[in-house]
mmCIF file of C-alpha atoms in Angstrom:
data_model
loop_
_atom_site.group_PDB
_atom_site.id
_atom_site.type_symbol
_atom_site.label_atom_id
_atom_site.label_comp_id
_atom_site.label_asym_id
_atom_site.label_seq_id
_atom_site.Cartn_x
_atom_site.Cartn_y
_atom_site.Cartn_z
ATOM 1 C CA MET Z 1 16.012 -76.069 -83.012
ATOM 2 C CA GLN Z 2 13.505 -75.325 -80.244
ATOM 3 C CA ASN Z 3 12.325 -72.179 -82.020
ATOM 4 C CA ALA Z 4 11.752 -74.178 -85.220
ATOM 5 C CA LEU Z 5 9.626 -76.687 -83.272
ATOM 6 C CA TYR Z 6 7.408 -73.940 -81.819
ATOM 7 C CA ILE Z 7 7.008 -72.365 -85.259
ATOM 8 C CA GLU Z 8 5.912 -75.747 -86.632
ATOM 9 C CA ILE Z 9 3.378 -76.052 -83.782
ATOM 10 C CA SER Z 10 1.985 -72.592 -84.632
ATOM 11 C CA PHE Z 11 1.777 -73.585 -88.305
ATOM 12 C CA ILE Z 12 -0.234 -76.704 -87.411
ATOM 13 C CA GLY Z 13 -2.632 -74.594 -85.328
ATOM 14 C CA ILE Z 14 -3.069 -72.114 -88.185
ATOM 15 C CA CYS Z 15 -3.868 -74.962 -90.604
ATOM 16 C CA LEU Z 16 -6.509 -76.336 -88.213
ATOM 17 C CA LEU Z 17 -8.176 -72.952 -87.869
ATOM 18 C CA LEU Z 18 -8.067 -72.222 -91.615
ATOM 19 C CA THR Z 19 -9.821 -75.549 -92.199
ATOM 20 C CA ILE Z 20 -12.642 -74.384 -89.934
ATOM 21 C CA LEU Z 21 -12.899 -71.038 -91.748
ATOM 22 C CA ILE Z 22 -12.995 -72.725 -95.180
ATOM 23 C CA ASN Z 23 -15.801 -75.021 -94.029
ATOM 24 C CA GLN Z 24 -17.641 -72.070 -92.496
ATOM 25 C CA ARG Z 25 -17.639 -70.243 -95.832
ATOM 26 C CA GLN Z 26 -19.516 -73.131 -97.413
ATOM 27 C CA ASP Z 27 -22.501 -72.358 -95.188
ATOM 28 C CA ILE Z 28 -25.285 -70.266 -96.689
ATOM 29 C CA GLY Z 29 -25.831 -67.020 -94.795
ATOM 30 C CA SER Z 30 -24.117 -65.906 -91.638
ATOM 31 C CA SER Z 31 -25.648 -65.469 -88.206
ATOM 32 C CA THR Z 32 -24.384 -63.038 -85.579
ATOM 33 C CA LEU Z 33 -23.120 -65.988 -83.552
ATOM 34 C CA GLN Z 34 -21.270 -67.464 -86.521
ATOM 35 C CA ARG Z 35 -19.666 -64.119 -87.333
ATOM 36 C CA GLN Z 36 -18.524 -63.790 -83.738
ATOM 37 C CA PHE Z 37 -17.070 -67.300 -83.874
ATOM 38 C CA ASN Z 38 -15.186 -66.364 -87.052
ATOM 39 C CA ILE Z 39 -13.809 -63.202 -85.425
ATOM 40 C CA PHE Z 40 -12.542 -65.380 -82.580
ATOM 41 C CA ILE Z 41 -10.825 -67.695 -85.083
ATOM 42 C CA TYR Z 42 -9.249 -64.807 -87.024
ATOM 43 C CA SER Z 43 -7.846 -63.361 -83.805
ATOM 44 C CA LEU Z 44 -6.485 -66.776 -82.830
ATOM 45 C CA ILE Z 45 -4.780 -67.171 -86.222
ATOM 46 C CA THR Z 46 -3.248 -63.713 -85.761
ATOM 47 C CA MET Z 47 -1.956 -64.756 -82.340
ATOM 48 C CA LEU Z 48 -0.335 -67.901 -83.732
ATOM 49 C CA VAL Z 49 1.352 -65.838 -86.447
ATOM 50 C CA VAL Z 50 2.554 -63.255 -83.909
ATOM 51 C CA ASP Z 51 3.768 -66.022 -81.598
ATOM 52 C CA ALA Z 52 5.787 -67.584 -84.420
ATOM 53 C CA VAL Z 53 7.229 -64.207 -85.424
ATOM 54 C CA CYS Z 54 8.233 -63.480 -81.822
ATOM 55 C CA TRP Z 55 10.119 -66.771 -81.666
ATOM 56 C CA LEU Z 56 11.876 -65.924 -84.942
ATOM 57 C CA LEU Z 57 12.870 -62.431 -83.807
ATOM 58 C CA ASP Z 58 13.949 -63.308 -80.279
ATOM 59 C CA GLY Z 59 17.675 -62.541 -80.037
ATOM 60 C CA ALA Z 60 17.896 -61.165 -83.599
ATOM 61 C CA THR Z 61 20.541 -58.506 -84.242
ATOM 62 C CA PHE Z 62 19.663 -57.021 -87.640
ATOM 63 C CA PRO Z 63 18.974 -53.254 -87.860
ATOM 64 C CA HIS Z 64 15.897 -52.099 -85.907
ATOM 65 C CA ALA Z 65 15.374 -55.673 -84.603
ATOM 66 C CA ARG Z 66 14.778 -54.358 -81.082
ATOM 67 C CA ILE Z 67 11.858 -52.216 -82.283
ATOM 68 C CA TYR Z 68 10.283 -55.145 -84.109
ATOM 69 C CA ILE Z 69 10.690 -57.399 -81.087
ATOM 70 C CA LEU Z 70 9.170 -54.752 -78.825
ATOM 71 C CA LEU Z 71 6.181 -54.270 -81.132
ATOM 72 C CA GLY Z 72 5.726 -58.020 -81.602
ATOM 73 C CA GLN Z 73 5.670 -58.717 -77.864
ATOM 74 C CA THR Z 74 3.303 -55.779 -77.290
ATOM 75 C CA VAL Z 75 0.844 -57.192 -79.819
ATOM 76 C CA TYR Z 76 1.300 -60.629 -78.246
ATOM 77 C CA PHE Z 77 0.332 -59.373 -74.787
ATOM 78 C CA PHE Z 78 -2.640 -57.469 -76.214
ATOM 79 C CA LEU Z 79 -3.949 -60.572 -77.991
ATOM 80 C CA ASN Z 80 -3.292 -62.575 -74.824
ATOM 81 C CA ILE Z 81 -6.192 -60.753 -73.157
ATOM 82 C CA MET Z 82 -8.251 -59.903 -76.258
ATOM 83 C CA ILE Z 83 -8.756 -63.509 -77.359
ATOM 84 C CA PRO Z 84 -10.207 -64.654 -73.988
ATOM 85 C CA PHE Z 85 -12.436 -61.562 -74.069
ATOM 86 C CA LEU Z 86 -13.667 -62.526 -77.557
ATOM 87 C CA TRP Z 87 -14.439 -65.995 -76.206
ATOM 88 C CA VAL Z 88 -16.517 -64.323 -73.482
ATOM 89 C CA VAL Z 89 -18.362 -62.353 -76.185
ATOM 90 C CA TYR Z 90 -19.111 -65.555 -78.108
ATOM 91 C CA VAL Z 91 -20.429 -67.356 -75.019
ATOM 92 C CA GLU Z 92 -22.558 -64.327 -74.101
ATOM 93 C CA PHE Z 93 -24.164 -64.350 -77.547
ATOM 94 C CA THR Z 94 -25.197 -67.995 -77.080
ATOM 95 C CA GLN Z 95 -27.315 -66.954 -74.077
ATOM 96 C CA LYS Z 96 -31.005 -66.147 -74.314
ATOM 97 C CA ASP Z 97 -30.649 -62.800 -72.564
ATOM 98 C CA LYS Z 98 -31.717 -59.564 -74.207
ATOM 99 C CA GLN Z 99 -29.041 -57.853 -76.289
ATOM 100 C CA LYS Z 100 -29.119 -54.756 -74.064
ATOM 101 C CA THR Z 101 -28.292 -56.922 -71.053
ATOM 102 C CA ILE Z 102 -25.488 -58.691 -72.927
ATOM 103 C CA PHE Z 103 -23.914 -55.433 -74.120
ATOM 104 C CA ARG Z 104 -24.141 -53.955 -70.624
ATOM 105 C CA ARG Z 105 -22.209 -56.914 -69.206
ATOM 106 C CA LEU Z 106 -19.640 -56.769 -72.008
ATOM 107 C CA ARG Z 107 -19.009 -53.064 -71.421
ATOM 108 C CA LEU Z 108 -18.243 -53.767 -67.765
ATOM 109 C CA LEU Z 109 -16.066 -56.745 -68.653
ATOM 110 C CA SER Z 110 -14.079 -54.655 -71.149
ATOM 111 C CA ILE Z 111 -12.874 -52.193 -68.467
ATOM 112 C CA PRO Z 112 -9.878 -54.308 -67.304
ATOM 113 C CA LEU Z 113 -9.090 -55.052 -70.961
ATOM 114 C CA VAL Z 114 -8.806 -51.333 -71.701
ATOM 115 C CA ALA Z 115 -6.757 -50.729 -68.530
ATOM 116 C CA LEU Z 116 -4.190 -53.407 -69.412
ATOM 117 C CA THR Z 117 -4.029 -52.171 -72.997
ATOM 118 C CA VAL Z 118 -3.042 -48.744 -71.669
ATOM 119 C CA LEU Z 119 -0.467 -50.463 -69.444
ATOM 120 C CA LEU Z 120 1.128 -51.962 -72.564
ATOM 121 C CA LEU Z 121 1.686 -48.455 -73.905
ATOM 122 C CA VAL Z 122 3.241 -47.494 -70.574
ATOM 123 C CA ASN Z 123 5.426 -50.592 -70.800
ATOM 124 C CA LEU Z 124 7.131 -49.195 -73.909
ATOM 125 C CA HIS Z 125 8.884 -46.747 -71.570
ATOM 126 C CA THR Z 126 8.932 -48.574 -68.216
ATOM 127 C CA SER Z 127 9.338 -52.309 -69.086
ATOM 128 C CA ILE Z 128 6.947 -53.202 -66.244
ATOM 129 C CA VAL Z 129 5.347 -56.043 -68.238
ATOM 130 C CA PHE Z 130 8.330 -57.406 -70.195
ATOM 131 C CA ILE Z 131 11.937 -56.542 -70.912
ATOM 132 C CA ILE Z 132 14.023 -56.706 -74.067
ATOM 133 C CA ASP Z 133 17.658 -56.948 -72.881
ATOM 134 C CA GLU Z 134 20.815 -55.683 -74.561
ATOM 135 C CA ASN Z 135 21.013 -58.929 -76.599
ATOM 136 C CA ASN Z 136 17.441 -58.396 -77.914
ATOM 137 C CA ILE Z 137 16.181 -61.360 -75.894
ATOM 138 C CA TYR Z 138 12.696 -61.187 -74.382
ATOM 139 C CA HIS Z 139 12.190 -61.620 -70.610
ATOM 140 C CA ARG Z 140 8.891 -61.323 -68.820
ATOM 141 C CA ASN Z 141 8.631 -58.941 -65.874
ATOM 142 C CA THR Z 142 6.301 -59.028 -62.861
ATOM 143 C CA GLY Z 143 3.583 -57.113 -64.755
ATOM 144 C CA TYR Z 144 2.948 -60.115 -67.019
ATOM 145 C CA LEU Z 145 1.004 -61.734 -64.160
ATOM 146 C CA ALA Z 146 -1.800 -59.184 -64.625
ATOM 147 C CA TYR Z 147 -2.284 -60.399 -68.207
ATOM 148 C CA ALA Z 148 -2.221 -64.064 -67.209
ATOM 149 C CA ILE Z 149 -4.723 -63.451 -64.399
ATOM 150 C CA LEU Z 150 -7.100 -61.449 -66.603
ATOM 151 C CA ALA Z 151 -6.933 -64.032 -69.408
ATOM 152 C CA TYR Z 152 -7.853 -66.859 -67.034
ATOM 153 C CA ALA Z 153 -10.469 -64.695 -65.329
ATOM 154 C CA TYR Z 154 -12.207 -64.198 -68.691
ATOM 155 C CA LEU Z 155 -12.022 -67.930 -69.457
ATOM 156 C CA ALA Z 156 -13.367 -68.769 -66.000
ATOM 157 C CA TYR Z 157 -16.213 -66.278 -66.409
ATOM 158 C CA ALA Z 158 -17.167 -67.781 -69.797
ATOM 159 C CA THR Z 159 -17.087 -71.268 -68.286
ATOM 160 C CA VAL Z 160 -19.368 -70.249 -65.418
ATOM 161 C CA ARG Z 161 -21.790 -68.607 -67.868
ATOM 162 C CA ALA Z 162 -21.904 -71.802 -69.942
ATOM 163 C CA VAL Z 163 -22.488 -73.942 -66.830
ATOM 164 C CA ILE Z 164 -25.345 -71.674 -65.701
ATOM 165 C CA ALA Z 165 -26.892 -71.743 -69.194
ATOM 166 C CA ALA Z 166 -26.717 -75.549 -69.252
ATOM 167 C CA HIS Z 167 -28.295 -75.711 -65.791
ATOM 168 C CA HIS Z 168 -31.201 -73.441 -66.775
ATOM 169 C CA ALA Z 169 -31.824 -75.076 -70.165
ATOM 170 C CA SER Z 170 -35.245 -76.681 -70.114
ATOM 171 C CA TRP Z 171 -34.522 -79.402 -72.635
ATOM 172 C CA VAL Z 172 -31.784 -82.034 -72.435
ATOM 173 C CA GLU Z 173 -30.581 -81.424 -76.013
ATOM 174 C CA GLU Z 174 -30.239 -77.709 -75.299
ATOM 175 C CA LYS Z 175 -28.106 -78.540 -72.264
ATOM 176 C CA ARG Z 176 -25.763 -80.565 -74.460
ATOM 177 C CA LYS Z 177 -25.131 -77.497 -76.619
ATOM 178 C CA TYR Z 178 -23.384 -75.825 -73.683
ATOM 179 C CA TYR Z 179 -21.314 -78.804 -72.497
ATOM 180 C CA PRO Z 180 -18.424 -78.260 -74.991
ATOM 181 C CA MET Z 181 -18.275 -74.600 -73.913
ATOM 182 C CA THR Z 182 -17.866 -75.621 -70.278
ATOM 183 C CA LEU Z 183 -14.944 -77.879 -71.251
ATOM 184 C CA PHE Z 184 -13.330 -75.400 -73.647
ATOM 185 C CA VAL Z 185 -11.072 -74.005 -70.911
ATOM 186 C CA VAL Z 186 -9.504 -77.372 -69.944
ATOM 187 C CA LEU Z 187 -6.791 -77.689 -72.606
ATOM 188 C CA PRO Z 188 -5.795 -73.971 -72.541
ATOM 189 C CA ALA Z 189 -5.645 -74.102 -68.741
ATOM 190 C CA VAL Z 190 -3.318 -77.111 -68.760
ATOM 191 C CA GLY Z 191 -1.166 -75.581 -71.511
ATOM 192 C CA GLY Z 192 -1.079 -72.207 -69.768
ATOM 193 C CA ILE Z 193 -0.057 -73.677 -66.415
ATOM 194 C CA ILE Z 194 2.781 -75.606 -68.047
ATOM 195 C CA GLN Z 195 3.822 -72.467 -69.946
ATOM 196 C CA MET Z 196 3.734 -70.367 -66.770
ATOM 197 C CA PHE Z 197 6.031 -72.631 -64.761
ATOM 198 C CA LEU Z 198 8.281 -73.899 -67.564
ATOM 199 C CA TYR Z 199 9.612 -70.660 -68.932
ATOM 200 C CA GLY Z 200 10.266 -70.847 -72.669
ATOM 201 C CA VAL Z 201 7.640 -73.531 -73.370
ATOM 202 C CA THR Z 202 4.682 -72.424 -75.512
ATOM 203 C CA LEU Z 203 1.590 -74.611 -75.489
ATOM 204 C CA ILE Z 204 -1.363 -72.415 -74.667
ATOM 205 C CA TRP Z 205 -2.321 -71.205 -78.138
ATOM 206 C CA ILE Z 206 -2.111 -74.563 -79.875
ATOM 207 C CA SER Z 207 -4.279 -75.823 -76.979
ATOM 208 C CA VAL Z 208 -6.822 -73.077 -77.707
ATOM 209 C CA ALA Z 209 -6.761 -74.012 -81.410
ATOM 210 C CA ILE Z 210 -7.458 -77.681 -80.583
ATOM 211 C CA SER Z 211 -10.295 -76.717 -78.209
ATOM 212 C CA THR Z 212 -11.778 -74.538 -80.955
ATOM 213 C CA LEU Z 213 -11.602 -77.424 -83.427
ATOM 214 C CA LEU Z 214 -13.338 -79.756 -80.941
ATOM 215 C CA LEU Z 215 -16.044 -77.151 -80.384
ATOM 216 C CA TYR Z 216 -16.565 -76.806 -84.133
ATOM 217 C CA LEU Z 217 -16.739 -80.586 -84.655
ATOM 218 C CA ASP Z 218 -19.382 -80.810 -81.921
ATOM 219 C CA SER Z 219 -21.342 -78.043 -83.652
ATOM 220 C CA LEU Z 220 -21.155 -79.913 -86.970
ATOM 221 C CA ASN Z 221 -22.303 -83.116 -85.316
ATOM 222 C CA ARG Z 222 -25.323 -81.360 -83.811
ATOM 223 C CA GLN Z 223 -26.177 -79.825 -87.209
ATOM 224 C CA ILE Z 224 -26.103 -83.261 -88.840
ATOM 225 C CA SER Z 225 -28.366 -84.728 -86.166
ATOM 226 C CA ALA Z 226 -30.806 -81.801 -85.874
ATOM 227 C CA ASP Z 227 -33.872 -80.763 -87.835
ATOM 228 C CA PRO Z 228 -32.944 -77.376 -89.364
ATOM 229 C CA LEU Z 229 -36.349 -75.741 -88.758
ATOM 230 C CA THR Z 230 -37.166 -76.719 -85.175
ATOM 231 C CA GLY Z 231 -33.736 -77.632 -83.836
ATOM 232 C CA LEU Z 232 -35.123 -80.967 -82.603
ATOM 233 C CA ASN Z 233 -33.456 -84.282 -83.324
ATOM 234 C CA ASN Z 234 -34.142 -85.480 -86.862
ATOM 235 C CA ARG Z 235 -35.576 -88.800 -88.017
ATOM 236 C CA ARG Z 236 -32.129 -90.333 -88.490
ATOM 237 C CA GLU Z 237 -31.203 -89.645 -84.857
ATOM 238 C CA LEU Z 238 -34.609 -90.895 -83.704
ATOM 239 C CA SER Z 239 -34.069 -94.270 -85.388
ATOM 240 C CA LYS Z 240 -30.545 -94.547 -83.960
ATOM 241 C CA TYR Z 241 -31.774 -93.714 -80.466
ATOM 242 C CA LEU Z 242 -34.690 -96.141 -80.622
ATOM 243 C CA PHE Z 243 -32.411 -98.889 -81.910
ATOM 244 C CA ARG Z 244 -30.090 -98.421 -78.920
ATOM 245 C CA GLU Z 245 -32.918 -98.243 -76.395
ATOM 246 C CA THR Z 246 -34.688 -101.357 -77.675
ATOM 247 C CA ARG Z 247 -31.429 -103.296 -77.305
ATOM 248 C CA ASP Z 248 -31.259 -102.480 -73.590
ATOM 249 C CA THR Z 249 -32.634 -105.655 -72.055
ATOM 250 C CA MET Z 250 -31.439 -104.859 -68.512
ATOM 251 C CA CYS Z 251 -33.665 -101.822 -67.973
ATOM 252 C CA GLU Z 252 -36.929 -102.562 -66.147
ATOM 253 C CA SER Z 253 -38.676 -99.304 -67.049
ATOM 254 C CA VAL Z 254 -41.331 -98.931 -69.739
ATOM 255 C CA LEU Z 255 -40.068 -97.784 -73.132
ATOM 256 C CA SER Z 256 -42.714 -95.785 -74.963
ATOM 257 C CA LEU Z 257 -42.922 -94.113 -78.343
ATOM 258 C CA ILE Z 258 -45.299 -91.148 -78.430
ATOM 259 C CA MET Z 259 -46.278 -89.931 -81.904
ATOM 260 C CA MET Z 260 -48.283 -86.825 -82.722
ATOM 261 C CA ASP Z 261 -49.152 -84.632 -85.645
ATOM 262 C CA VAL Z 262 -50.679 -81.180 -86.023
ATOM 263 C CA ASP Z 263 -54.422 -81.124 -86.713
ATOM 264 C CA ASP Z 264 -55.449 -79.640 -90.072
ATOM 265 C CA PHE Z 265 -51.873 -78.653 -90.879
ATOM 266 C CA LYS Z 266 -52.361 -79.028 -94.631
ATOM 267 C CA GLN Z 267 -55.215 -76.541 -94.474
ATOM 268 C CA VAL Z 268 -52.981 -74.091 -92.565
ATOM 269 C CA ASN Z 269 -50.324 -74.326 -95.289
ATOM 270 C CA ASP Z 270 -52.882 -74.013 -98.110
ATOM 271 C CA THR Z 271 -54.683 -70.998 -96.674
ATOM 272 C CA LEU Z 272 -51.984 -69.089 -94.758
ATOM 273 C CA GLY Z 273 -48.839 -70.183 -96.565
ATOM 274 C CA HIS Z 274 -45.810 -72.296 -95.746
ATOM 275 C CA PHE Z 275 -44.092 -69.515 -93.808
ATOM 276 C CA TYR Z 276 -46.947 -69.428 -91.323
ATOM 277 C CA GLY Z 277 -46.968 -73.227 -91.286
ATOM 278 C CA ASP Z 278 -43.279 -73.234 -90.362
ATOM 279 C CA ASN Z 279 -44.046 -70.891 -87.455
ATOM 280 C CA VAL Z 280 -46.678 -73.338 -86.239
ATOM 281 C CA LEU Z 281 -44.153 -76.196 -86.322
ATOM 282 C CA VAL Z 282 -41.648 -74.117 -84.345
ATOM 283 C CA ALA Z 283 -44.361 -73.314 -81.785
ATOM 284 C CA VAL Z 284 -45.202 -77.019 -81.486
ATOM 285 C CA SER Z 285 -41.534 -77.835 -80.901
ATOM 286 C CA GLU Z 286 -41.410 -75.298 -78.037
ATOM 287 C CA ILE Z 287 -44.593 -76.756 -76.549
ATOM 288 C CA LEU Z 288 -43.084 -80.250 -76.626
ATOM 289 C CA LYS Z 289 -39.789 -79.041 -75.137
ATOM 290 C CA GLN Z 290 -41.697 -77.641 -72.168
ATOM 291 C CA ALA Z 291 -43.452 -80.970 -71.685
ATOM 292 C CA CYS Z 292 -40.102 -82.784 -71.760
ATOM 293 C CA LYS Z 293 -38.497 -80.297 -69.385
ATOM 294 C CA ASN Z 294 -36.269 -81.896 -66.733
ATOM 295 C CA THR Z 295 -36.777 -85.385 -68.164
ATOM 296 C CA GLU Z 296 -34.551 -87.666 -70.231
ATOM 297 C CA ALA Z 297 -37.201 -87.880 -72.956
ATOM 298 C CA PHE Z 298 -35.839 -87.930 -76.517
ATOM 299 C CA LEU Z 299 -37.707 -85.470 -78.732
ATOM 300 C CA ALA Z 300 -37.575 -85.510 -82.533
ATOM 301 C CA ARG Z 301 -39.330 -84.242 -85.621
ATOM 302 C CA TYR Z 302 -40.364 -87.369 -87.527
ATOM 303 C CA GLY Z 303 -41.175 -85.507 -90.720
ATOM 304 C CA GLY Z 304 -43.683 -82.960 -92.034
ATOM 305 C CA ASP Z 305 -45.999 -82.098 -89.159
ATOM 306 C CA GLU Z 306 -45.282 -85.283 -87.203
ATOM 307 C CA PHE Z 307 -43.255 -85.370 -83.994
ATOM 308 C CA CYS Z 308 -42.058 -88.204 -81.755
ATOM 309 C CA ILE Z 309 -41.015 -88.580 -78.143
ATOM 310 C CA VAL Z 310 -39.158 -91.639 -76.890
ATOM 311 C CA TYR Z 311 -39.841 -91.767 -73.190
ATOM 312 C CA ARG Z 312 -38.663 -94.264 -70.605
ATOM 313 C CA ALA Z 313 -41.104 -94.208 -67.718
ATOM 314 C CA LYS Z 314 -41.825 -96.284 -64.662
ATOM 315 C CA ASP Z 315 -45.265 -97.300 -66.016
ATOM 316 C CA THR Z 316 -47.939 -96.427 -68.589
ATOM 317 C CA ASP Z 317 -49.522 -93.960 -66.162
ATOM 318 C CA ALA Z 318 -46.350 -91.849 -66.395
ATOM 319 C CA VAL Z 319 -46.564 -91.979 -70.195
ATOM 320 C CA GLU Z 320 -50.165 -90.803 -70.137
ATOM 321 C CA SER Z 321 -49.152 -88.082 -67.678
ATOM 322 C CA MET Z 322 -46.601 -86.876 -70.226
ATOM 323 C CA ILE Z 323 -49.335 -86.756 -72.901
ATOM 324 C CA SER Z 324 -51.626 -84.831 -70.534
ATOM 325 C CA SER Z 325 -48.795 -82.363 -69.960
ATOM 326 C CA ILE Z 326 -48.444 -81.879 -73.720
ATOM 327 C CA GLN Z 327 -52.168 -81.225 -74.123
ATOM 328 C CA ALA Z 328 -52.117 -78.801 -71.191
ATOM 329 C CA ASN Z 329 -49.213 -76.919 -72.801
ATOM 330 C CA VAL Z 330 -51.137 -76.753 -76.076
ATOM 331 C CA ALA Z 331 -54.193 -75.314 -74.302
ATOM 332 C CA ARG Z 332 -51.989 -72.820 -72.456
ATOM 333 C CA TRP Z 333 -50.315 -71.718 -75.687
ATOM 334 C CA ASN Z 334 -53.663 -71.264 -77.461
ATOM 335 C CA LYS Z 335 -54.980 -69.189 -74.561
ATOM 336 C CA LYS Z 336 -51.969 -66.863 -74.475
ATOM 337 C CA SER Z 337 -51.342 -66.656 -78.200
ATOM 338 C CA ASN Z 338 -52.884 -64.031 -80.465
ATOM 339 C CA GLU Z 339 -52.493 -66.217 -83.560
ATOM 340 C CA ILE Z 340 -55.489 -66.605 -85.850
ATOM 341 C CA VAL Z 341 -55.164 -70.395 -85.856
ATOM 342 C CA SER Z 342 -55.218 -72.534 -82.732
ATOM 343 C CA ILE Z 343 -52.860 -75.485 -82.443
ATOM 344 C CA GLY Z 344 -54.246 -78.968 -82.013
ATOM 345 C CA LEU Z 345 -52.323 -82.229 -81.669
ATOM 346 C CA SER Z 346 -53.493 -85.788 -82.231
ATOM 347 C CA ILE Z 347 -51.417 -88.081 -80.039
ATOM 348 C CA GLY Z 348 -50.941 -91.824 -79.837
ATOM 349 C CA TYR Z 349 -48.381 -94.009 -78.139
ATOM 350 C CA ALA Z 350 -47.087 -97.562 -78.109
ATOM 351 C CA ILE Z 351 -45.088 -99.554 -75.560
ATOM 352 C CA TRP Z 352 -42.095 -101.612 -76.660
ATOM 353 C CA GLN Z 353 -42.719 -105.292 -75.977
ATOM 354 C CA PRO Z 354 -39.549 -107.217 -76.906
ATOM 355 C CA GLU Z 355 -41.251 -110.583 -76.647
ATOM 356 C CA ILE Z 356 -43.829 -109.528 -79.265
ATOM 357 C CA ASP Z 357 -42.356 -106.692 -81.346
ATOM 358 C CA GLU Z 358 -39.889 -107.924 -83.949
ATOM 359 C CA ASN Z 359 -38.262 -104.558 -84.663
ATOM 360 C CA ILE Z 360 -38.696 -100.818 -84.156
ATOM 361 C CA GLU Z 361 -40.830 -100.581 -87.295
ATOM 362 C CA ALA Z 362 -43.524 -102.493 -85.429
ATOM 363 C CA LEU Z 363 -43.337 -99.909 -82.637
ATOM 364 C CA TYR Z 364 -43.654 -97.062 -85.168
ATOM 365 C CA LYS Z 365 -46.659 -98.756 -86.749
ATOM 366 C CA GLN Z 366 -48.490 -99.221 -83.437
ATOM 367 C CA ALA Z 367 -47.910 -95.646 -82.323
ATOM 368 C CA ASP Z 368 -48.951 -94.351 -85.757
ATOM 369 C CA GLN Z 369 -52.181 -96.339 -85.629
ATOM 370 C CA LYS Z 370 -53.009 -95.006 -82.155
ATOM 371 C CA MET Z 371 -52.314 -91.465 -83.360
ATOM 372 C CA TYR Z 372 -54.715 -91.807 -86.292
ATOM 373 C CA GLN Z 373 -57.340 -93.330 -84.029
ATOM 374 C CA ALA Z 374 -57.121 -90.185 -81.906
ATOM 375 C CA LYS Z 375 -57.322 -88.012 -85.038
ATOM 376 C CA ASN Z 376 -60.380 -89.875 -86.372
ATOM 377 C CA ALA Z 377 -62.075 -89.629 -82.971
ATOM 378 C CA LYS Z 378 -61.659 -85.819 -83.102
ATOM 379 C CA LYS Z 379 -63.120 -85.708 -86.594
ATOM 380 C CA ALA Z 380 -66.092 -87.809 -85.490
ATOM 381 C CA ILE Z 381 -66.805 -85.430 -82.592
ATOM 382 C CA ARG Z 382 -66.602 -82.396 -84.899
ATOM 383 C CA SER Z 383 -68.965 -83.974 -87.430
ATOM 384 C CA VAL Z 384 -71.564 -84.675 -84.752
ATOM 385 C CA ALA Z 385 -71.252 -81.139 -83.412
#
């Protein structure tokens, strides 16, 4: 009865993971990171299958059952350390480090994996890791601790790497990308601890499957809310965020909406092509991220070549300081860049006044008007020159 329950649990985990894979196949193209994520899922499905098979075979007495049980448990222990290692690989590929640096770290991290794989081959003759008794029933031996320790060491390493990446991320939305990775280990750790002390209970791999599903759902949510070109929040998320912020009547800070667009962007597209224009928009997004670094500013692409920042500040001087920072970043980028076209931004902002403004559309309109005033002022200066 207990074996049947654990097999059902494995089946549920497999169904969850297959759902992720089916949805993944609907995506156009495949990045290195996505392929690595899929490899992780395939290995996890294999583990759930092996786990179920091991429960079915445990204590079986048909011909050659002992050999099958021995092979099944050997594969189980191998996957027990391989899957955490694959999670490490996935987390490493989310970092911004150079590939040479990543591969160098992974080679070092793979050394204990190789050593314990060799130990599994030794175990076929020595039973140092696990034992199959005369009744074909599996029992773990003292050597199993090495596999448990290495598995948790890999998970801990991946967690630390995700925490460091979140800490060093310059933009608040980039930090949020790493948060689910830092929490990934929680459910497997709880399940593994229970499994370690309550011999015969198996929870760890269904816990890993659930954590993987949560990670995938978070990824989907970020895709829905993000602009596909720049990775910034999209217009839908901007409106939702502004709606929430304008309903906060208890906050005494100044709520500002900064709007900007790229000068002469249509001419860039017409003369240099849309591919070059897309590169300009990506560069602008990086410039704005640097300006919003270490702040709670909400950055979004409004549409086309227009961008918005929702910024709560202590006063209007702080808002203007943010705009000055943006302009300084633009000047710095133009000085360092070898591009044939310099970037220019026309910027305007408006302050939310709940006693006057009826809705967020009024705030958009004011900021838009200020932005076009700045654009027209630039044109007037150029015409005089």
